[in-house]
XYZ file of C-alpha atoms in Angstrom:
168
model
C -7.224 -19.785 -44.697
C -9.853 -17.511 -46.214
C -8.505 -14.521 -44.294
C -4.949 -14.948 -45.521
C -5.940 -15.663 -49.129
C -8.267 -12.671 -49.279
C -5.560 -10.459 -47.765
C -3.087 -11.843 -50.311
C -5.443 -11.026 -53.191
C -5.808 -7.461 -51.898
C -2.016 -7.190 -51.523
C -1.605 -8.572 -55.044
C -3.861 -5.940 -56.590
C -2.379 -3.133 -54.498
C 1.215 -4.221 -55.123
C 1.218 -4.620 -58.899
C 2.081 -0.925 -59.544
C 4.963 -1.159 -57.042
C 6.311 -4.288 -58.721
C 6.108 -2.734 -62.191
C 7.648 0.519 -60.953
C 10.511 -1.331 -59.276
C 11.149 -3.255 -62.483
C 11.022 -0.012 -64.484
C 13.758 1.479 -62.325
C 15.923 -1.668 -62.402
C 15.466 -2.701 -66.038
C 18.015 -1.768 -68.631
C 16.083 -3.094 -71.602
C 12.414 -3.318 -72.469
C 9.961 -3.746 -69.621
C 8.433 -7.251 -69.283
C 5.146 -6.393 -67.577
C 3.676 -9.874 -67.997
C 6.671 -11.459 -66.259
C 6.532 -8.926 -63.429
C 2.810 -9.482 -62.838
C 3.225 -13.269 -62.989
C 6.078 -13.283 -60.493
C 4.193 -10.896 -58.188
C 1.113 -13.138 -58.372
C 3.173 -16.215 -57.499
C 4.820 -14.357 -54.626
C 1.571 -12.935 -53.231
C -0.627 -15.987 -53.514
C 1.843 -18.744 -52.700
C 5.036 -17.693 -50.980
C 3.534 -15.008 -48.753
C 0.800 -17.380 -47.563
C 3.435 -19.944 -46.567
C 5.578 -17.219 -45.000
C 2.611 -16.087 -42.901
C 2.197 -19.618 -41.544
C 5.906 -19.778 -40.660
C 5.865 -16.318 -39.063
C 2.831 -17.162 -36.954
C 4.530 -20.375 -35.801
C 7.724 -18.535 -34.892
C 5.808 -15.801 -33.065
C 3.890 -18.472 -31.112
C 7.157 -20.135 -30.067
C 8.556 -16.752 -29.035
C 5.404 -15.931 -27.070
C 5.451 -19.333 -25.399
C 9.031 -18.743 -24.278
C 7.890 -15.427 -22.748
C 5.025 -17.028 -20.838
C 2.219 -16.790 -23.370
C -0.791 -19.001 -22.748
C -2.299 -19.049 -26.232
C -2.365 -21.682 -28.945
C -0.914 -22.026 -32.422
C -4.399 -21.491 -33.821
C -4.680 -18.210 -31.903
C -1.298 -17.062 -33.247
C -2.400 -17.879 -36.791
C -5.684 -16.024 -36.299
C -3.782 -13.021 -34.966
C -1.485 -12.993 -37.998
C -4.148 -13.703 -40.630
C -6.757 -11.329 -39.218
C -4.174 -8.575 -38.983
C -3.202 -9.189 -42.616
C -6.843 -8.907 -43.638
C -7.484 -5.772 -41.587
C -4.352 -3.921 -42.699
C -4.328 -4.966 -46.380
C -6.659 -2.145 -47.572
C -4.049 0.332 -46.315
C -1.779 -1.022 -49.061
C -3.909 0.745 -51.664
C -2.510 4.128 -50.555
C 1.137 3.328 -51.412
C -0.111 1.340 -54.406
C -1.853 4.435 -55.729
C 1.302 6.468 -55.181
C 3.328 3.820 -57.038
C 0.799 4.015 -59.874
C 1.166 7.809 -59.984
C 4.959 7.409 -60.008
C 4.667 4.864 -62.807
C 2.438 7.102 -64.913
C 4.537 10.240 -64.421
C 7.913 8.380 -64.222
C 8.717 10.507 -61.185
C 11.442 9.292 -58.870
C 10.226 11.683 -56.173
C 6.782 10.043 -56.123
C 8.499 6.644 -56.032
C 10.384 7.731 -52.908
C 7.158 8.939 -51.289
C 5.533 5.608 -52.142
C 8.445 3.748 -50.525
C 7.905 5.779 -47.353
C 4.207 4.943 -47.460
C 5.106 1.250 -47.838
C 7.251 1.484 -44.718
C 4.401 3.155 -42.846
C 2.005 0.374 -43.884
C 4.464 -2.245 -42.609
C 4.806 -0.441 -39.278
C 1.018 -0.299 -38.965
C 0.861 -4.028 -39.737
C 3.449 -4.851 -37.068
C 1.624 -2.709 -34.477
C -1.719 -4.398 -35.184
C -0.080 -7.847 -35.216
C 1.611 -7.196 -31.863
C -1.709 -6.121 -30.366
C -3.556 -9.150 -31.756
C -0.802 -11.530 -30.630
C -0.790 -9.986 -27.153
C -4.534 -10.552 -26.962
C -4.360 -14.153 -28.174
C -1.471 -15.005 -25.845
C -2.978 -13.389 -22.755
C -0.315 -10.696 -22.309
C -1.341 -7.535 -20.496
C 0.781 -5.274 -22.707
C 1.976 -5.510 -26.273
C 5.712 -5.429 -25.426
C 6.069 -9.195 -24.847
C 4.253 -9.740 -28.142
C 6.662 -7.378 -29.906
C 9.555 -9.367 -28.432
C 7.828 -12.592 -29.517
C 7.557 -11.276 -33.079
C 11.042 -9.791 -33.433
C 13.028 -12.260 -31.319
C 12.637 -15.285 -33.623
C 13.092 -13.074 -36.691
C 16.393 -11.710 -35.384
C 17.598 -15.235 -34.601
C 16.470 -16.471 -38.028
C 18.209 -13.623 -39.871
C 21.312 -14.117 -37.721
C 21.477 -17.806 -38.601
C 20.965 -17.035 -42.290
C 23.707 -14.400 -42.182
C 26.064 -16.796 -40.438
C 25.352 -19.466 -43.046
C 26.057 -17.003 -45.854
C 29.236 -15.828 -44.126
C 30.463 -19.411 -43.632
C 29.879 -20.173 -47.309
C 32.102 -17.251 -48.242
C 29.531 -14.633 -49.115
C 26.722 -14.441 -51.607
């Protein structure tokens, strides 16, 4: 639990400029910085911690269906340790978001979005490697399938539910 909370605190600090910058671009009236920081804090310290538990459970089920020999605890350690290891990388796009916020440059905001995507790809690569190690796979490809398989099914079910309700 310490790993995931510490990673969430790092992500909170690194992500505040991105949250404020996103609100600056979307807001039509005055900017409510206190509301943005409060909602980002709630998201980082509560919802993302719970989402990490759910994602580690889903990846464990996916790995088990592919012949993984690990445990749920190992899947959680893989997810939480990866979050802790990769979270300092978030300061690079956070700094770019801060520069975009200070200069109000849309070009820097676009660069920061690309850096965010790169940080997420690095996180997924590290997570796949850690999950492959904890599940006893010889390569990372079954772990990648174990990570993305349940997510695709989950998003498919959510999309079907939205479609059946008649849209958003």
